[in-house]
Coordinates of N, CA and C in Angstrom, one line a residue:
X1 N 0.8 -1.2 0.0 CA 0.0 0.0 0.0 C 0.9 1.3 0.0
X2 N 0.5 2.2 -0.8 CA 1.4 3.4 -1.0 C 1.3 4.2 0.3
X3 N 2.5 4.7 0.8 CA 2.5 5.5 2.0 C 2.3 7.0 1.6
X4 N 1.7 7.7 2.5 CA 1.5 9.1 2.3 C 2.2 9.9 3.4
X5 N 2.6 11.1 3.1 CA 3.4 11.8 4.2 C 2.4 12.8 4.8
X6 N 2.6 13.0 6.1 CA 1.8 13.9 6.9 C 2.2 15.4 6.5
X7 N 1.3 16.3 6.8 CA 1.5 17.7 6.5 C 2.7 18.3 7.3
X8 N 3.1 17.6 8.4 CA 4.2 18.1 9.2 C 5.5 17.7 8.7
X9 N 5.6 16.7 7.7 CA 6.8 16.2 7.2 C 6.7 15.9 5.7
X10 N 6.4 16.9 5.0 CA 6.2 16.8 3.5 C 7.6 17.0 2.8
X11 N 8.1 15.9 2.2 CA 9.3 16.1 1.4 C 9.0 17.0 0.2
X12 N 9.9 17.8 -0.2 CA 9.7 18.6 -1.4 C 10.4 18.0 -2.6
X13 N 9.6 17.8 -3.7 CA 10.1 17.3 -5.0 C 10.2 18.4 -6.0
X14 N 11.4 18.6 -6.5 CA 11.5 19.5 -7.6 C 11.4 18.7 -8.9
X15 N 10.3 19.1 -9.7 CA 10.1 18.4 -11.0 C 10.6 19.3 -12.1
X16 N 11.6 18.8 -12.9 CA 12.1 19.6 -14.0 C 11.7 18.9 -15.3
X17 N 10.7 19.5 -15.9 CA 10.0 18.9 -17.1 C 9.5 20.1 -17.9
X18 N 9.7 20.0 -19.3 CA 9.3 21.0 -20.2 C 8.0 20.7 -20.9
X19 N 7.4 19.5 -20.7 CA 6.1 19.1 -21.2 C 5.1 19.5 -20.2
X20 N 4.2 20.4 -20.5 CA 3.2 21.0 -19.6 C 2.3 19.9 -19.1
X21 N 1.8 19.0 -20.1 CA 0.8 18.0 -19.7 C 1.4 17.0 -18.7
X22 N 2.7 16.6 -18.9 CA 3.3 15.7 -18.0 C 3.6 16.3 -16.7
X23 N 4.0 17.6 -16.7 CA 4.2 18.3 -15.4 C 2.9 18.3 -14.6
X24 N 1.8 18.6 -15.2 CA 0.5 18.6 -14.5 C 0.2 17.3 -13.9
X25 N 0.4 16.2 -14.7 CA 0.2 14.8 -14.3 C 1.1 14.5 -13.1
X26 N 2.3 14.8 -13.2 CA 3.3 14.5 -12.1 C 2.9 15.3 -10.8
X27 N 2.6 16.6 -11.0 CA 2.2 17.4 -9.8 C 1.0 16.8 -9.1
X28 N 0.0 16.4 -9.9 CA -1.3 15.8 -9.3 C -1.0 14.6 -8.5
X29 N -0.2 13.7 -9.1 CA 0.1 12.4 -8.4 C 1.0 12.5 -7.2
X30 N 2.0 13.4 -7.3 CA 2.9 13.6 -6.2 C 2.2 14.3 -5.0
X31 N 1.4 15.3 -5.3 CA 0.7 16.0 -4.2 C -0.4 15.1 -3.6
X32 N -0.9 14.2 -4.4 CA -1.9 13.2 -3.9 C -1.2 12.3 -2.9
X33 N 0.1 12.0 -3.1 CA 0.8 11.2 -2.2 C 1.4 11.9 -1.0
X34 N 1.1 13.2 -0.9 CA 1.5 14.0 0.3 C 2.9 14.7 0.1
X35 N 3.4 14.8 -1.1 CA 4.6 15.5 -1.4 C 4.3 17.0 -1.7
X36 N 5.3 17.9 -1.4 CA 5.2 19.2 -1.8 C 5.9 19.2 -3.2
X37 N 5.4 20.0 -4.1 CA 6.0 20.0 -5.5 C 6.4 21.4 -5.9
X38 N 7.7 21.5 -6.3 CA 8.2 22.7 -7.0 C 8.5 22.3 -8.4
X39 N 8.5 23.3 -9.3 CA 8.7 22.9 -10.7 C 9.6 23.9 -11.5
X40 N 10.2 23.3 -12.5 CA 11.1 24.1 -13.4 C 10.9 23.6 -14.8
X41 N 10.9 24.5 -15.8 CA 10.6 24.1 -17.2 C 11.9 23.9 -18.0
X42 N 13.1 24.3 -17.4 CA 14.3 24.1 -18.2 C 15.5 24.0 -17.2
X43 N 16.7 23.7 -17.7 CA 17.8 23.4 -16.8 C 18.3 24.6 -16.0
X44 N 18.3 25.8 -16.6 CA 18.8 27.0 -15.9 C 17.8 27.3 -14.8
X45 N 16.5 27.2 -15.0 CA 15.5 27.5 -13.9 C 15.7 26.5 -12.8
X46 N 16.0 25.2 -13.2 CA 16.2 24.2 -12.2 C 17.3 24.5 -11.2
X47 N 18.4 25.0 -11.8 CA 19.6 25.3 -10.9 C 19.3 26.5 -10.0
X48 N 18.5 27.5 -10.5 CA 18.1 28.6 -9.7 C 17.2 28.2 -8.6
X49 N 16.2 27.3 -8.9 CA 15.3 26.8 -7.9 C 16.0 26.1 -6.8
X50 N 17.0 25.2 -7.1 CA 17.7 24.5 -6.1 C 18.6 25.5 -5.3
X51 N 19.1 26.5 -5.9 CA 19.9 27.5 -5.2 C 19.0 28.3 -4.2
X52 N 17.8 28.5 -4.6 CA 16.9 29.3 -3.7 C 16.4 28.5 -2.5
X53 N 16.1 27.2 -2.8 CA 15.6 26.3 -1.7 C 15.9 24.9 -2.1
X54 N 16.8 24.3 -1.3 CA 17.2 22.9 -1.6 C 16.0 21.9 -1.4
X55 N 15.6 21.2 -2.5 CA 14.5 20.2 -2.3 C 15.0 18.9 -1.7
X56 N 14.1 18.0 -1.4 CA 14.5 16.7 -0.9 C 14.9 15.7 -2.0
X57 N 14.4 16.0 -3.2 CA 14.7 15.1 -4.3 C 14.4 15.9 -5.6
X58 N 15.1 15.6 -6.7 CA 14.9 16.2 -8.0 C 14.5 15.1 -9.0
X59 N 13.4 15.3 -9.6 CA 12.9 14.5 -10.7 C 13.2 15.2 -12.0
X60 N 14.3 14.7 -12.7 CA 14.9 15.5 -13.7 C 14.8 14.9 -15.1
X61 N 14.2 15.6 -16.0 CA 14.0 15.2 -17.4 C 15.4 15.3 -18.1
X62 N 15.7 14.4 -18.9 CA 17.0 14.4 -19.7 C 17.0 15.5 -20.7
X63 N 15.9 15.5 -21.6 CA 15.9 16.4 -22.7 C 15.2 17.7 -22.3
X64 N 16.0 18.7 -22.1 CA 15.5 20.0 -21.6 C 16.0 21.1 -22.5
X65 N 15.2 22.2 -22.7 CA 15.8 23.3 -23.5 C 16.9 24.1 -22.7
X66 N 17.8 24.7 -23.5 CA 18.9 25.5 -22.9 C 20.0 24.7 -22.2
X67 N 19.6 23.9 -21.3 CA 20.6 23.1 -20.5 C 20.0 21.7 -20.3
X68 N 20.7 20.7 -20.7 CA 20.2 19.3 -20.6 C 20.2 18.8 -19.2
X69 N 19.3 17.8 -18.9 CA 19.3 17.2 -17.6 C 20.6 16.6 -17.2
X70 N 21.4 16.1 -18.1 CA 22.7 15.5 -17.8 C 23.6 16.6 -17.3
X71 N 23.6 17.8 -17.9 CA 24.4 18.9 -17.5 C 23.9 19.5 -16.1
X72 N 22.6 19.5 -15.9 CA 22.1 20.0 -14.6 C 22.6 19.0 -13.5
X73 N 22.5 17.7 -13.8 CA 22.9 16.8 -12.8 C 24.4 16.9 -12.5
X74 N 25.2 17.1 -13.6 CA 26.7 17.3 -13.4 C 27.0 18.5 -12.5
X75 N 26.3 19.6 -12.8 CA 26.5 20.8 -12.1 C 26.1 20.7 -10.6
X76 N 25.0 20.0 -10.3 CA 24.5 19.8 -9.0 C 25.5 19.0 -8.2
X77 N 26.1 18.0 -8.9 CA 27.1 17.1 -8.2 C 28.4 17.8 -7.9
X78 N 28.7 18.9 -8.6 CA 29.9 19.7 -8.3 C 29.8 20.6 -7.1
X79 N 28.6 20.9 -6.7 CA 28.4 21.9 -5.6 C 28.4 21.1 -4.3
X80 N 29.1 21.6 -3.3 CA 29.1 20.9 -2.0 C 27.8 20.7 -1.4
X81 N 26.9 21.7 -1.5 CA 25.6 21.7 -0.8 C 24.6 20.8 -1.5
X82 N 24.9 20.4 -2.8 CA 23.9 19.5 -3.5 C 24.6 18.2 -4.0
X83 N 25.8 17.9 -3.4 CA 26.6 16.8 -3.9 C 25.8 15.5 -3.6
X84 N 25.0 15.5 -2.5 CA 24.3 14.3 -2.1 C 22.8 14.4 -2.3
X85 N 22.4 15.4 -3.1 CA 20.9 15.6 -3.4 C 20.4 14.5 -4.2
X86 N 19.3 13.8 -3.8 CA 18.8 12.6 -4.5 C 18.2 13.1 -5.9
X87 N 18.6 12.4 -7.0 CA 18.2 12.8 -8.3 C 17.8 11.5 -9.1
X88 N 16.5 11.6 -9.6 CA 16.0 10.6 -10.5 C 15.9 11.2 -11.9
X89 N 16.6 10.5 -12.9 CA 16.6 11.0 -14.3 C 15.4 10.4 -15.0
X90 N 14.6 11.2 -15.7 CA 13.5 10.7 -16.4 C 13.7 11.0 -17.9
X91 N 13.6 10.0 -18.8 CA 13.9 10.3 -20.2 C 13.2 9.3 -21.1
X92 N 13.0 9.8 -22.4 CA 12.5 8.9 -23.4 C 13.5 8.0 -24.0
X93 N 14.8 8.3 -23.7 CA 15.9 7.4 -24.2 C 15.9 6.1 -23.5
X94 N 16.0 5.0 -24.2 CA 15.8 3.7 -23.6 C 17.1 2.8 -23.8
X95 N 18.1 3.3 -24.4 CA 19.3 2.5 -24.6 C 20.0 2.3 -23.3
X96 N 20.6 1.1 -23.1 CA 21.3 0.8 -21.9 C 22.4 1.8 -21.6
X97 N 23.1 2.2 -22.7 CA 24.3 3.1 -22.5 C 23.8 4.4 -22.0
X98 N 22.5 4.8 -22.3 CA 22.0 6.1 -21.8 C 21.8 6.0 -20.3
X99 N 21.3 4.8 -19.8 CA 21.1 4.6 -18.4 C 22.5 4.7 -17.7
X100 N 23.5 4.0 -18.3 CA 24.8 4.1 -17.7 C 25.3 5.5 -17.6
X101 N 25.1 6.2 -18.7 CA 25.6 7.6 -18.7 C 25.0 8.5 -17.6
X102 N 23.6 8.3 -17.5 CA 22.9 9.1 -16.5 C 23.4 8.7 -15.1
X103 N 23.6 7.5 -14.8 CA 24.1 7.1 -13.5 C 25.6 7.5 -13.3
X104 N 26.4 7.4 -14.3 CA 27.8 7.8 -14.2 C 27.9 9.3 -14.0
X105 N 26.9 10.1 -14.5 CA 27.0 11.5 -14.3 C 26.6 11.9 -12.9
X106 N 25.9 11.0 -12.2 CA 25.6 11.3 -10.8 C 24.2 11.0 -10.4
X107 N 23.3 10.7 -11.3 CA 21.9 10.4 -11.0 C 21.9 9.2 -10.1
X108 N 20.9 9.2 -9.1 CA 20.8 8.0 -8.2 C 19.9 6.9 -8.8
X109 N 19.0 7.3 -9.7 CA 18.1 6.3 -10.4 C 17.7 6.9 -11.7
X110 N 17.1 6.0 -12.5 CA 16.8 6.3 -13.9 C 15.5 5.6 -14.3
X111 N 14.6 6.3 -14.9 CA 13.4 5.7 -15.4 C 13.0 6.2 -16.8
X112 N 12.6 5.3 -17.7 CA 12.3 5.7 -19.0 C 10.9 5.9 -19.3
X113 N 10.6 6.9 -20.1 CA 9.2 7.2 -20.6 C 8.9 6.2 -21.7
X114 N 7.6 5.8 -21.8 CA 6.5 6.1 -20.8 C 6.7 5.2 -19.6
X115 N 6.4 5.7 -18.4 CA 6.6 4.9 -17.2 C 5.2 4.7 -16.5
X116 N 5.2 3.7 -15.6 CA 4.0 3.5 -14.8 C 4.1 4.4 -13.6
X117 N 3.1 5.2 -13.3 CA 3.2 6.2 -12.2 C 3.5 5.5 -10.8
X118 N 2.9 4.4 -10.6 CA 3.1 3.7 -9.3 C 4.6 3.3 -9.2
X119 N 5.2 2.9 -10.3 CA 6.6 2.5 -10.3 C 7.5 3.7 -10.0
X120 N 7.2 4.8 -10.6 CA 7.9 6.0 -10.3 C 7.8 6.5 -8.8
X121 N 6.6 6.4 -8.3 CA 6.3 6.8 -6.9 C 7.1 5.9 -6.0
X122 N 7.1 4.6 -6.3 CA 7.9 3.6 -5.5 C 9.4 4.0 -5.4
X123 N 9.9 4.3 -6.6 CA 11.3 4.7 -6.7 C 11.6 5.9 -5.9
X124 N 10.7 6.9 -5.9 CA 10.9 8.2 -5.2 C 10.9 7.9 -3.7
X125 N 9.9 7.1 -3.2 CA 9.9 6.8 -1.8 C 11.1 6.0 -1.3
X126 N 11.5 5.0 -2.2 CA 12.7 4.2 -1.8 C 14.0 5.1 -1.7
X127 N 14.1 6.0 -2.7 CA 15.3 6.9 -2.6 C 15.3 7.9 -1.5
X128 N 14.1 8.4 -1.1 CA 14.0 9.2 0.1 C 14.3 8.5 1.3
X129 N 13.9 7.2 1.4 CA 14.2 6.4 2.6 C 15.7 6.2 2.7
X130 N 16.4 5.9 1.6 CA 17.8 5.7 1.6 C 18.6 6.9 1.9
X131 N 18.1 8.1 1.4 CA 18.8 9.3 1.6 C 18.5 10.0 2.9
X132 N 17.4 9.6 3.6 CA 17.0 10.2 4.8 C 16.3 11.6 4.5
X133 N 15.8 11.7 3.2 CA 15.2 13.0 2.8 C 14.0 13.4 3.6
X134 N 13.3 12.5 4.2 CA 12.1 12.9 5.0 C 12.4 13.0 6.4
X135 N 13.7 12.8 6.8 CA 14.0 12.8 8.2 C 14.3 14.2 8.7
X136 N 14.3 14.4 10.0 CA 14.6 15.7 10.5 C 16.0 16.1 10.3
X137 N 16.3 17.4 10.1 CA 17.7 17.8 9.8 C 18.4 18.3 11.0
X138 N 17.6 18.6 12.1 CA 18.3 19.0 13.3 C 18.4 20.5 13.6
X139 N 19.0 20.8 14.7 CA 19.2 22.2 15.1 C 20.7 22.5 15.2
X140 N 21.0 23.6 14.6 CA 22.4 24.1 14.6 C 22.5 25.3 15.6
X141 N 23.5 25.3 16.5 CA 23.7 26.3 17.5 C 25.1 26.8 17.6
X142 N 25.2 28.1 17.9 CA 26.5 28.7 18.3 C 26.2 29.7 19.3
X143 N 26.8 29.6 20.5 CA 26.5 30.5 21.6 C 25.0 30.6 21.8
X144 N 24.5 31.8 21.7 CA 23.0 32.0 21.9 C 22.3 32.0 20.6
X145 N 22.9 31.6 19.5 CA 22.3 31.6 18.2 C 21.8 30.2 17.9
X146 N 20.6 30.1 17.4 CA 20.0 28.8 17.1 C 19.3 28.8 15.8
X147 N 19.5 27.7 15.0 CA 18.8 27.5 13.7 C 18.1 26.2 13.7
X148 N 16.8 26.1 13.5 CA 16.1 24.9 13.3 C 15.9 24.7 11.8
X149 N 16.6 23.7 11.3 CA 16.7 23.4 9.9 C 15.4 22.9 9.3
X150 N 14.5 22.3 10.1 CA 13.2 21.8 9.6 C 12.2 22.9 9.5
X151 N 12.1 23.8 10.5 CA 11.1 24.9 10.4 C 11.7 26.1 9.8
X152 N 13.0 26.1 9.5 CA 13.7 27.3 9.0 C 13.6 28.5 9.9
X153 N 13.5 28.3 11.2 CA 13.4 29.4 12.2 C 14.8 29.6 12.8
X154 N 15.1 30.9 12.9 CA 16.4 31.3 13.5 C 16.1 32.2 14.7
X155 N 16.9 32.0 15.8 CA 16.7 32.9 16.9 C 18.0 33.1 17.6
X156 N 18.0 34.2 18.4 CA 19.2 34.5 19.2 C 18.7 35.0 20.5
X157 N 19.2 34.3 21.6 CA 18.8 34.6 22.9 C 17.3 34.6 23.1
X158 N 16.6 33.7 22.3 CA 15.1 33.6 22.4 C 14.4 34.5 21.5
X159 N 15.1 35.5 20.8 CA 14.5 36.5 20.0 C 14.5 36.0 18.5
X160 N 13.3 35.9 17.9 CA 13.2 35.5 16.5 C 13.9 36.4 15.6
X161 N 14.7 35.8 14.6 CA 15.4 36.6 13.6 C 14.8 36.3 12.2
X162 N 14.8 37.4 11.4 CA 14.2 37.2 10.1 C 15.3 37.4 9.0
X163 N 15.6 36.4 8.3 CA 16.6 36.4 7.3 C 16.1 36.2 5.9
X164 N 16.8 36.8 4.9 CA 16.5 36.5 3.5 C 17.0 35.1 3.2
X165 N 16.6 34.5 2.0 CA 17.1 33.2 1.7 C 18.6 33.1 1.6
X166 N 19.3 34.1 1.0 CA 20.7 34.0 0.9 C 21.4 34.1 2.3
X167 N 20.9 35.0 3.1 CA 21.5 35.2 4.4 C 21.2 33.9 5.3
X168 N 20.1 33.3 5.0 CA 19.8 32.0 5.8 C 20.9 30.9 5.4
X169 N 21.1 30.8 4.1 CA 22.1 29.8 3.6 C 23.5 30.1 4.1
X170 N 23.8 31.4 4.1 CA 25.1 31.8 4.5 C 25.3 31.5 6.0
X171 N 24.3 31.8 6.8 CA 24.4 31.5 8.2 C 24.4 30.0 8.5
X172 N 23.6 29.2 7.7 CA 23.6 27.8 7.9 C 25.0 27.2 7.6
X173 N 25.7 27.7 6.6 CA 27.0 27.3 6.2 C 28.0 27.6 7.4
X174 N 27.9 28.8 7.9 CA 28.8 29.2 9.1 C 28.5 28.3 10.3
X175 N 27.2 28.1 10.6 CA 26.9 27.2 11.7 C 27.4 25.8 11.6
X176 N 27.6 25.4 10.4 CA 28.1 24.0 10.1 C 29.6 24.0 10.3
X177 N 30.3 25.2 10.3 CA 31.7 25.2 10.4 C 32.1 26.4 11.4
X178 N 31.7 26.4 12.6 CA 32.0 27.5 13.5 C 33.5 27.6 13.7
X179 N 34.0 28.9 13.8 CA 35.4 29.1 14.1 C 36.3 29.1 12.9
X180 N 35.8 28.5 11.8 CA 36.7 28.4 10.6 C 36.6 29.6 9.7
X181 N 37.7 30.1 9.2 CA 37.7 31.3 8.3 C 37.6 30.8 6.9
X182 N 36.7 31.5 6.2 CA 36.4 31.2 4.8 C 36.7 32.4 3.9
X183 N 37.3 32.2 2.8 CA 37.5 33.3 1.8 C 36.1 33.6 1.1
X184 N 36.1 34.7 0.5 CA 34.8 35.0 -0.3 C 34.6 34.0 -1.4
X185 N 35.6 33.5 -2.0 CA 35.5 32.5 -3.1 C 35.0 31.2 -2.5
X186 N 35.4 30.8 -1.4 CA 34.9 29.5 -0.8 C 33.5 29.7 -0.4
X187 N 33.1 30.8 0.1 CA 31.7 31.0 0.4 C 30.8 31.1 -0.8
X188 N 31.3 31.7 -1.9 CA 30.5 31.7 -3.1 C 30.3 30.3 -3.6
X189 N 31.4 29.4 -3.6 CA 31.2 28.0 -4.1 C 30.2 27.3 -3.2
X190 N 30.3 27.5 -1.9 CA 29.4 26.7 -1.0 C 28.0 27.2 -0.9
X191 N 27.8 28.5 -1.0 CA 26.4 29.0 -0.8 C 25.7 29.3 -2.1
X192 N 26.5 29.8 -3.1 CA 25.9 30.2 -4.4 C 26.1 29.1 -5.4
X193 N 27.2 28.3 -5.3 CA 27.5 27.3 -6.2 C 28.6 27.7 -7.2
X194 N 29.4 26.8 -7.7 CA 30.5 27.1 -8.6 C 30.0 27.7 -9.9
X195 N 28.9 27.3 -10.3 CA 28.4 27.6 -11.7 C 27.5 28.8 -11.7
X196 N 27.3 29.5 -10.6 CA 26.5 30.7 -10.5 C 27.5 31.9 -10.5
X197 N 27.5 32.7 -11.5 CA 28.5 33.8 -11.6 C 28.1 35.0 -10.8
X198 N 28.7 35.1 -9.6 CA 28.5 36.2 -8.7 C 29.8 36.9 -8.3
X199 N 29.9 38.2 -8.3 CA 31.1 38.9 -7.9 C 31.5 38.6 -6.4
X200 N 32.7 38.4 -6.1 CA 33.1 38.1 -4.7 C 32.7 39.2 -3.8
X201 N 32.6 40.5 -4.2 CA 32.2 41.5 -3.3 C 30.7 41.4 -2.9
X202 N 30.0 40.6 -3.7 CA 28.6 40.4 -3.3 C 28.5 39.7 -1.9
X203 N 29.5 38.9 -1.6 CA 29.6 38.3 -0.3 C 29.6 39.4 0.8
X204 N 30.3 40.4 0.6 CA 30.4 41.5 1.6 C 29.0 42.1 1.9
X205 N 28.2 42.3 0.8 CA 26.9 42.8 1.0 C 26.0 41.9 1.8
X206 N 26.1 40.6 1.6 CA 25.2 39.7 2.3 C 25.8 39.5 3.8
X207 N 27.1 39.6 4.0 CA 27.6 39.6 5.3 C 27.1 40.8 6.1
X208 N 27.0 42.0 5.5 CA 26.5 43.1 6.2 C 25.0 42.9 6.6
X209 N 24.3 42.4 5.7 CA 22.9 42.1 5.9 C 22.7 41.1 7.1
X210 N 23.5 40.0 7.0 CA 23.5 39.0 8.0 C 23.8 39.6 9.4
X211 N 24.9 40.4 9.4 CA 25.3 41.0 10.7 C 24.1 41.8 11.3
X212 N 23.5 42.6 10.4 CA 22.4 43.5 10.9 C 21.3 42.7 11.4
X213 N 21.0 41.5 10.8 CA 19.9 40.6 11.2 C 20.2 39.9 12.5
X214 N 21.4 39.5 12.8 CA 21.6 38.6 13.9 C 22.2 39.4 15.1
X215 N 22.8 40.5 14.9 CA 23.4 41.3 16.0 C 22.6 42.4 16.5
X216 N 22.0 42.2 17.6 CA 21.1 43.3 18.2 C 22.0 44.3 18.9
X217 N 21.4 45.4 19.4 CA 22.1 46.4 20.1 C 22.7 45.8 21.4
X218 N 24.0 46.2 21.6 CA 24.8 45.7 22.8 C 25.1 44.2 22.8
X219 N 24.8 43.5 21.7 CA 25.2 42.1 21.6 C 26.5 42.0 20.9
X220 N 27.2 40.9 21.2 CA 28.5 40.6 20.6 C 28.3 40.3 19.2
X221 N 29.2 40.9 18.3 CA 29.2 40.5 16.9 C 29.7 39.1 16.7
X222 N 28.8 38.2 16.2 CA 29.2 36.8 16.0 C 30.0 36.5 14.8
X223 N 30.1 37.5 13.9 CA 30.9 37.3 12.6 C 32.2 38.0 12.7
X224 N 33.3 37.3 12.6 CA 34.6 37.9 12.7 C 35.1 38.2 11.2
X225 N 35.6 39.4 11.0 CA 36.2 39.7 9.7 C 37.8 39.5 9.9
X226 N 38.3 38.7 9.0 CA 39.8 38.5 9.0 C 40.4 39.2 7.9
X227 N 41.2 40.2 8.1 CA 41.7 41.1 7.1 C 42.5 40.2 6.1
X228 N 42.3 40.5 4.8 CA 42.9 39.8 3.7 C 42.7 38.3 3.6
X229 N 41.7 37.8 4.4 CA 41.4 36.4 4.4 C 39.9 36.1 4.1
X230 N 39.0 36.7 5.0 CA 37.6 36.4 4.8 C 36.8 36.6 6.1
X231 N 35.9 35.6 6.3 CA 35.0 35.8 7.5 C 34.9 34.4 8.2
X232 N 34.4 34.5 9.5 CA 34.2 33.3 10.3 C 33.1 33.6 11.3
X233 N 32.4 32.5 11.6 CA 31.4 32.6 12.7 C 32.3 32.4 14.0
X234 N 32.7 33.5 14.6 CA 33.7 33.4 15.7 C 33.7 34.7 16.4
X235 N 33.0 34.8 17.5 CA 32.8 36.0 18.2 C 34.1 36.6 18.8
X236 N 34.2 37.9 18.6 CA 35.4 38.5 19.2 C 34.9 39.3 20.5
X237 N 35.2 38.7 21.6 CA 34.8 39.4 22.9 C 35.9 40.4 23.2
X238 N 35.4 41.6 23.7 CA 36.3 42.7 24.0 C 36.2 42.9 25.5

């Protein structure tokens, strides 16, 4: 019997598909099973969607306009924050060597069109179980700063903090590596991704925004600036 997910623990599936009719069919069946669905119609949009909000699994069509599914998969595997993101490749190509190529590129599974919906849903559930995609992610803390990765809530000293998506990902990265100094380039690779072209000085803008969001009046600045090196989540007490 098919398992459905509760509203409290809905895994998010990013469906990357340029056929509108198939997208509608997939959305209907996935939502019926209790999944949250995000969608992208081409490869470039898929990369942007993942950068904005990491899904629990990507259902990725091979033949896409602008950027192929194979190239999307390759780029996601290069990025530290999506290296282990579950990916199922969906394609009309049926040759064995195509399946091998998809898996060698980094896809976790492969299914050919036309497919039986129940079989696809079973593969999705199995991959989520293996990856722990539906499991809780936990709470990250540093001093009086706390981030609940499941609810995306951030607080300091019990005070709720409101962060933009980029500031959230930047803080999450820092909380995963407290005390370590990162260069602007390292932060760009980890937070924005190697294939997103952003000027290094953009990091400074988001660091300022993050500081403003997490540091209240008379509170210790939790972000340390290291001259000629970069930044660290490492409070400087005076």
